[in-house]
CSV table of C-alpha atoms in Angstrom, one decimal:
chain,number,residue,atom,x,y,z
A,1367,MET,CA,86.4,138.1,88.9
A,1368,ILE,CA,87.0,141.2,91.1
A,1369,ASP,CA,89.5,139.2,93.1
A,1370,ARG,CA,91.4,138.4,89.9
A,1371,LEU,CA,91.4,142.1,89.0
A,1372,LEU,CA,92.7,143.1,92.4
A,1373,THR,CA,95.4,140.4,92.2
A,1374,LEU,CA,96.4,141.7,88.8
A,1375,LEU,CA,96.6,145.3,90.0
A,1376,ARG,CA,98.7,144.2,93.0
A,1377,LEU,CA,101.1,142.3,90.8
A,1378,ARG,CA,101.6,145.2,88.4
A,1379,PRO,CA,102.6,148.7,89.7
A,1380,ALA,CA,100.3,151.5,88.8
A,1381,SER,CA,103.0,153.3,86.8
A,1382,ASP,CA,103.5,150.2,84.6
A,1383,ALA,CA,99.9,149.2,84.2
A,1384,ARG,CA,99.3,151.2,81.1
A,1385,SER,CA,102.7,150.6,79.4
A,1386,ALA,CA,103.2,146.9,80.1
A,1387,PRO,CA,102.2,144.7,77.2
A,1388,ILE,CA,99.6,141.9,77.5
A,1389,VAL,CA,101.9,139.4,75.7
A,1390,PRO,CA,105.4,139.1,77.3
A,1391,PRO,CA,107.8,140.0,74.5
A,1392,GLY,CA,110.7,137.6,75.5
A,1393,ASN,CA,109.0,134.4,76.5
A,1394,VAL,CA,110.2,131.0,75.2
A,1395,ALA,CA,107.1,130.5,72.9
A,1396,GLY,CA,107.9,133.8,71.2
A,1397,ARG,CA,111.5,132.9,70.6
A,1398,ALA,CA,110.4,129.5,69.2
A,1399,LEU,CA,107.9,131.1,66.9
A,1400,LEU,CA,110.5,133.6,65.7
A,1401,THR,CA,112.8,130.7,64.8
A,1402,VAL,CA,110.0,128.8,63.0
A,1403,ILE,CA,109.0,131.9,61.0
A,1404,ALA,CA,112.7,132.5,60.0
A,1405,ILE,CA,113.0,128.9,58.9
A,1406,MET,CA,109.7,129.0,56.9
A,1407,THR,CA,110.7,132.3,55.3
A,1408,PHE,CA,114.1,130.9,54.4
A,1409,LEU,CA,112.5,127.9,52.7
A,1410,ALA,CA,109.9,130.1,51.0
A,1411,SER,CA,112.6,132.5,49.8
A,1412,LEU,CA,114.6,129.6,48.4
A,1413,THR,CA,111.5,128.5,46.5
A,1414,VAL,CA,110.8,132.0,45.1
A,1415,GLY,CA,114.5,132.3,44.0
A,1416,ALA,CA,114.5,128.8,42.4
A,1417,VAL,CA,111.2,129.5,40.6
A,1418,THR,CA,112.6,132.8,39.3
A,1419,LEU,CA,115.8,131.1,38.1
A,1420,VAL,CA,114.0,128.3,36.4
A,1421,SER,CA,111.5,130.6,34.8
A,1422,ASP,CA,114.2,133.0,33.5
A,1423,THR,CA,116.3,130.1,32.2
A,1424,ALA,CA,113.3,128.6,30.4
A,1425,ALA,CA,112.8,132.0,28.7
A,1426,GLN,CA,116.5,132.1,27.7
A,1427,TRP,CA,116.3,128.6,26.3
A,1428,GLN,CA,113.3,129.5,24.1
A,1429,SER,CA,115.1,132.6,22.9
A,1430,GLN,CA,118.2,130.7,22.1
A,1431,ILE,CA,116.2,128.4,19.7
A,1432,ALA,CA,115.6,131.4,17.5
A,1433,ARG,CA,119.2,132.8,17.8
A,1434,GLU,CA,121.5,129.8,17.3
A,1435,VAL,CA,121.8,126.4,15.7
A,1436,THR,CA,124.8,124.0,15.3
A,1437,VAL,CA,126.1,121.8,12.6
A,1438,GLN,CA,127.8,118.6,13.7
A,1439,VAL,CA,130.4,117.0,11.4
A,1440,ARG,CA,131.1,113.4,12.2
A,1441,PRO,CA,134.5,112.0,11.5
A,1442,ASP,CA,134.8,109.4,8.7
A,1443,GLU,CA,137.5,107.5,7.0
A,1444,GLY,CA,139.3,109.6,4.5
A,1445,LEU,CA,137.5,112.8,5.6
A,1446,ASP,CA,139.6,116.0,5.8
A,1447,MET,CA,137.9,117.5,8.9
A,1448,ALA,CA,139.4,120.9,8.4
A,1449,ASP,CA,138.2,121.1,4.8
A,1450,ALA,CA,134.8,119.8,5.8
A,1451,LEU,CA,134.4,122.4,8.5
A,1452,ARG,CA,135.4,125.2,6.0
A,1453,LYS,CA,132.8,123.9,3.5
A,1454,VAL,CA,130.1,124.0,6.2
A,1455,GLN,CA,131.1,127.4,7.2
A,1456,VAL,CA,131.1,128.8,3.6
A,1457,THR,CA,127.7,127.1,2.8
A,1458,ALA,CA,126.1,128.5,5.9
A,1459,LEU,CA,127.4,132.0,5.3
A,1460,ALA,CA,126.0,131.9,1.8
A,1461,THR,CA,122.5,131.3,3.1
A,1462,PRO,CA,120.2,134.3,3.7
A,1463,GLY,CA,119.3,134.8,7.3
A,1464,ILE,CA,122.7,133.6,8.7
A,1465,LEU,CA,124.6,136.2,10.6
A,1466,SER,CA,127.8,134.2,11.4
A,1467,ALA,CA,129.2,130.7,11.4
A,1468,ASP,CA,132.0,130.0,13.9
A,1469,LEU,CA,134.1,126.9,14.2
A,1470,LEU,CA,134.3,125.4,17.7
A,1471,ASP,CA,138.0,125.3,18.3
A,1472,ASP,CA,140.0,122.5,20.0
A,1473,ALA,CA,140.1,124.3,23.3
A,1474,ALA,CA,136.3,124.7,23.5
A,1475,THR,CA,135.8,121.1,22.3
A,1476,ASN,CA,138.2,119.8,25.0
A,1477,ARG,CA,136.2,121.7,27.7
A,1478,LEU,CA,133.0,120.1,26.5
A,1479,LEU,CA,134.5,116.6,26.7
A,1480,GLU,CA,136.5,117.2,29.9
A,1481,PRO,CA,133.8,116.1,32.4
A,1482,TRP,CA,133.6,112.7,30.7
A,1483,LEU,CA,137.1,112.1,29.1
A,1484,GLY,CA,139.4,114.1,31.4
A,1485,GLN,CA,142.0,116.7,30.5
A,1486,GLY,CA,144.8,116.6,27.9
A,1487,LEU,CA,142.8,115.1,25.0
A,1488,ASP,CA,144.3,114.9,21.6
A,1489,LEU,CA,141.4,115.4,19.2
A,1490,ASP,CA,143.4,114.1,16.2
A,1491,ASP,CA,143.6,110.6,17.8
A,1492,LEU,CA,139.9,110.4,18.8
A,1493,PRO,CA,136.9,110.1,16.5
A,1494,VAL,CA,135.3,113.2,18.0
A,1495,PRO,CA,132.6,115.1,16.0
A,1496,ARG,CA,133.3,118.8,15.4
A,1497,LEU,CA,130.8,121.6,15.7
A,1498,VAL,CA,130.0,124.8,13.8
A,1499,VAL,CA,127.9,127.3,15.7
A,1500,ILE,CA,125.6,129.3,13.4
A,1501,ALA,CA,124.0,132.6,14.5
A,1502,ILE,CA,120.5,133.2,13.1
A,1503,ASP,CA,118.9,136.5,12.2
A,1504,GLU,CA,115.8,136.5,14.4
A,1505,ASP,CA,114.0,139.0,12.1
A,1506,ASN,CA,114.7,137.0,9.0
A,1507,PRO,CA,115.4,133.4,9.9
A,1508,PRO,CA,116.4,130.9,7.2
A,1509,ASP,CA,114.6,127.8,6.0
A,1510,PHE,CA,116.1,125.2,8.4
A,1511,ALA,CA,115.1,122.2,6.3
A,1512,ALA,CA,116.6,123.7,3.1
A,1513,LEU,CA,119.7,124.7,5.1
A,1514,GLY,CA,120.1,121.2,6.4
A,1515,ARG,CA,119.8,119.7,2.9
A,1516,THR,CA,122.3,122.2,1.5
A,1517,ILE,CA,124.9,121.4,4.2
A,1518,ARG,CA,124.4,117.6,3.7
A,1519,GLU,CA,125.0,118.0,0.0
A,1520,ALA,CA,128.2,119.9,0.6
A,1521,VAL,CA,129.4,117.6,3.4
A,1522,PRO,CA,127.5,114.2,3.7
A,1523,GLN,CA,128.9,113.7,7.2
A,1524,ALA,CA,127.3,116.9,8.5
A,1525,SER,CA,123.9,117.3,10.1
A,1526,LEU,CA,122.0,120.4,11.3
A,1527,ASP,CA,120.7,120.5,14.8
A,1528,ASP,CA,118.3,123.4,15.7
A,1529,HIS,CA,117.9,122.0,19.3
A,1530,ARG,CA,114.1,122.4,19.2
A,1531,ALA,CA,113.4,118.8,20.4
A,1532,TRP,CA,115.5,118.8,23.6
A,1533,VAL,CA,114.9,122.5,24.4
A,1534,SER,CA,111.1,122.0,24.2
A,1535,ARG,CA,111.5,119.2,26.7
A,1536,LEU,CA,113.6,121.3,29.0
A,1537,VAL,CA,111.1,124.1,28.8
A,1538,SER,CA,108.2,121.7,29.6
A,1539,MET,CA,110.2,120.4,32.6
A,1540,ALA,CA,111.0,124.0,33.7
A,1541,HIS,CA,107.3,124.9,33.6
A,1542,ALA,CA,106.4,121.8,35.6
A,1543,THR,CA,109.2,122.9,38.1
A,1544,VAL,CA,107.7,126.4,38.4
A,1545,LEU,CA,104.2,124.9,39.2
A,1546,THR,CA,105.8,122.6,41.8
A,1547,GLY,CA,107.6,125.6,43.3
A,1548,VAL,CA,104.4,127.6,43.5
A,1549,ALA,CA,102.7,124.6,45.2
A,1550,ILE,CA,105.5,124.3,47.7
A,1551,LEU,CA,105.4,128.0,48.4
A,1552,ALA,CA,101.6,127.8,49.1
A,1553,LEU,CA,102.2,124.8,51.5
A,1554,VAL,CA,104.9,126.8,53.4
A,1555,LEU,CA,102.6,129.8,53.8
A,1556,VAL,CA,99.8,127.5,55.0
A,1557,ALA,CA,102.2,125.9,57.5
A,1558,THR,CA,103.2,129.4,58.7
A,1559,VAL,CA,99.6,130.3,59.3
A,1560,LEU,CA,98.9,127.2,61.3
A,1561,THR,CA,102.0,127.8,63.3
A,1562,VAL,CA,100.9,131.3,64.1
A,1563,VAL,CA,97.4,130.1,65.1
A,1564,PHE,CA,98.8,127.6,67.6
A,1565,ALA,CA,101.3,130.1,68.9
A,1566,THR,CA,98.6,132.7,69.4
A,1567,ARG,CA,96.4,130.2,71.2
A,1568,GLY,CA,99.4,129.3,73.4
A,1569,ALA,CA,100.1,132.9,74.2
A,1570,MET,CA,96.4,133.5,75.1
A,1571,THR,CA,96.4,130.4,77.3
A,1572,GLY,CA,99.5,131.6,79.1
A,1573,ASN,CA,97.9,135.0,79.7
A,1574,ARG,CA,94.3,133.9,80.0
A,1575,HIS,CA,93.7,135.4,83.4
A,1576,ILE,CA,94.9,138.8,82.2
A,1577,ILE,CA,92.8,138.6,79.1
A,1578,GLU,CA,89.7,137.5,81.0
A,1579,VAL,CA,90.0,140.3,83.5
A,1580,LEU,CA,90.5,142.9,80.8
A,1581,HIS,CA,87.7,141.5,78.7
A,1582,PHE,CA,85.2,141.3,81.5
A,1583,VAL,CA,85.9,144.8,83.0
A,1584,GLY,CA,85.1,146.3,79.6
A,1585,ALA,CA,88.2,146.2,77.5
A,1586,ARG,CA,87.2,145.9,73.8
A,1587,GLY,CA,88.1,142.8,71.9
A,1588,SER,CA,89.7,145.1,69.2
A,1589,PHE,CA,92.1,146.5,71.8
A,1590,ILE,CA,93.2,143.0,73.0
A,1591,ALA,CA,93.4,141.8,69.4
A,1592,ALA,CA,95.5,144.8,68.5
A,1593,GLU,CA,97.9,144.1,71.3
A,1594,PHE,CA,98.4,140.5,70.0
A,1595,GLN,CA,98.6,141.8,66.4
A,1596,ARG,CA,101.3,144.2,67.3
A,1597,HIS,CA,103.3,141.6,69.1
A,1598,PHE,CA,103.0,139.0,66.4
A,1599,LEU,CA,103.6,141.5,63.6
A,1600,LYS,CA,106.9,142.3,65.2
A,1601,LEU,CA,107.8,138.7,65.6
A,1602,GLY,CA,106.8,137.9,62.0
A,1603,LEU,CA,108.8,140.8,60.5
A,1604,ILE,CA,111.9,140.0,62.5
A,1605,GLY,CA,111.7,136.3,61.7
A,1606,ALA,CA,110.9,136.9,58.0
A,1607,LEU,CA,113.8,139.4,57.7
A,1608,ALA,CA,116.2,136.9,59.2
A,1609,GLY,CA,115.1,134.0,57.0
A,1610,GLY,CA,114.9,136.1,53.8
A,1611,ALA,CA,118.3,137.7,54.4
A,1612,VAL,CA,120.0,134.3,54.8
A,1613,ALA,CA,118.3,133.1,51.6
A,1614,LEU,CA,119.5,136.2,49.7
A,1615,VAL,CA,123.0,135.6,51.0
A,1616,VAL,CA,122.9,132.0,49.8
A,1617,PHE,CA,121.9,133.1,46.3
A,1618,PHE,CA,124.6,135.8,46.3
A,1619,LEU,CA,127.3,133.3,47.3
A,1620,PHE,CA,126.2,130.9,44.6
A,1621,GLY,CA,126.3,133.6,42.0
A,1622,ARG,CA,129.7,134.7,43.1
A,1623,TRP,CA,131.0,131.1,43.0
A,1624,THR,CA,129.6,130.6,39.5
A,1625,ALA,CA,131.2,133.9,38.3
A,1626,ALA,CA,134.6,133.0,39.9
A,1627,ASN,CA,134.6,129.5,38.4
A,1628,GLN,CA,133.4,130.1,34.8
A,1629,ALA,CA,136.3,128.3,33.3
A,1630,THR,CA,135.6,125.0,35.1
A,1631,PRO,CA,133.3,122.2,33.7
A,1632,GLU,CA,131.1,122.3,36.8
A,1633,ALA,CA,130.4,126.0,36.5
A,1634,ASP,CA,129.8,125.6,32.8
A,1635,GLN,CA,127.1,123.0,33.4
A,1636,ILE,CA,125.5,125.1,36.1
A,1637,SER,CA,125.6,128.2,33.8
A,1638,ALA,CA,124.0,126.1,31.0
A,1639,LEU,CA,121.1,125.2,33.3
A,1640,PHE,CA,120.6,128.4,35.4
A,1641,GLY,CA,122.6,131.1,33.6
A,1642,SER,CA,124.7,133.1,36.0
A,1643,PHE,CA,122.7,131.7,39.0
A,1644,ALA,CA,121.6,135.3,39.7
A,1645,ILE,CA,118.0,135.7,40.6
A,1646,GLY,CA,118.0,139.4,39.4
A,1647,TRP,CA,115.8,142.2,40.5
A,1648,THR,CA,112.7,140.1,40.0
A,1649,GLY,CA,113.9,137.5,42.5
A,1650,TYR,CA,115.1,140.1,45.1
A,1651,GLY,CA,111.8,141.9,44.8
A,1652,GLY,CA,109.9,138.6,45.2
A,1653,VAL,CA,111.8,137.8,48.4
A,1654,LEU,CA,111.2,141.3,49.8
A,1655,LEU,CA,107.5,141.0,49.0
A,1656,LEU,CA,107.5,137.6,50.7
A,1657,ILE,CA,109.0,139.1,53.9
A,1658,VAL,CA,106.3,141.7,54.1
A,1659,LEU,CA,103.6,139.2,53.2
A,1660,ILE,CA,104.7,136.8,56.0
A,1661,GLY,CA,104.8,139.7,58.5
A,1662,LEU,CA,101.3,140.8,57.6
A,1663,LEU,CA,100.0,137.2,57.4
A,1664,THR,CA,101.4,136.6,60.9
A,1665,ALA,CA,99.7,139.7,62.3
A,1666,ILE,CA,96.3,139.1,60.6
A,1667,THR,CA,96.3,135.5,61.6
A,1668,SER,CA,96.9,136.3,65.2
A,1669,ARG,CA,94.2,139.0,65.2
A,1670,ILE,CA,91.6,136.7,63.8
A,1671,THR,CA,92.6,133.9,66.2
A,1672,VAL,CA,92.3,136.3,69.2
A,1673,ILE,CA,88.9,137.6,68.1
A,1674,ARG,CA,87.6,134.0,67.8
A,1675,GLN,CA,89.0,133.0,71.2
A,1676,LEU,CA,87.4,136.0,72.8
A,1677,ALA,CA,84.1,135.1,71.2
A,1678,ALA,CA,84.5,131.6,72.6
A,1679,ILE,CA,85.1,133.1,76.1
A,1680,ASP,CA,81.8,135.1,75.8
A,1681,MET,CA,80.0,131.9,74.8
A,1682,LEU,CA,81.4,130.0,77.8
A,1683,SER,CA,80.7,132.7,80.3
A,1684,PRO,CA,77.6,134.6,79.2
A,1685,VAL,CA,76.5,135.5,82.7
A,1686,GLU,CA,79.8,136.9,83.9
A,1687,ALA,CA,80.1,139.1,80.7
């Protein structure tokens, strides 16, 4: 063991013996771990952003149930569509708890049908149902069953839709998606921990002679563990920052694309599902918290791994210690 110590001291100048790190900062294993952590953080950040989007959208859907309903007027032989729409509008406005009743004009109807029927539709030549959008007073909502009967009495071809059935299904699906996202996030964090464990063991194996000499000449395990912890904390933070930054850029670009293409059917469908596709301050805060968490998790995992490896060295060489 003394021969190893002398060899170590000859290989390292005296002036650099104190400042040189135990773990080489630029080795291939370190760069590979940095890349893996960046990829894991990118995937985890995408998961956090997606969960935030779905959760916020589910809350918006539930809120919209209480704010808005629609009346559909189906075309029928001999029906004056314009007169029927006016009757629905007047009947709705005469009901307590209704704030407004707006007719969905031809341009808006064309945009709804454009993904399926193309552009340049003539609604007068097609048996297309027309819609009346009714805004509800959330503090004093009307009796929807009575409102539906009143509208059907005024216009038999009209039907009230409060969207509760399909919105409740979408909300249930959104909650299931959130749970799935949380499970995926947990798996990514577990995979990151395992990666750091194997990387730490690899780094200790590559520098085993240095660690053994330091350990057996009296260096405390906490000192050696702190050196590895500092090294892997730096790697973890750099990789997490890189992966998180790329994920935030992806969300920012999608938000800009949605805002720039609001008049297109594709953007309308995305906006209907995910709003403006902006994760908001909650999402950005979640990604930043995730970056710090992965950095700390990397450092703590490496420290625990080093302490356990040093304990294994003591068990294998009790006499030399």
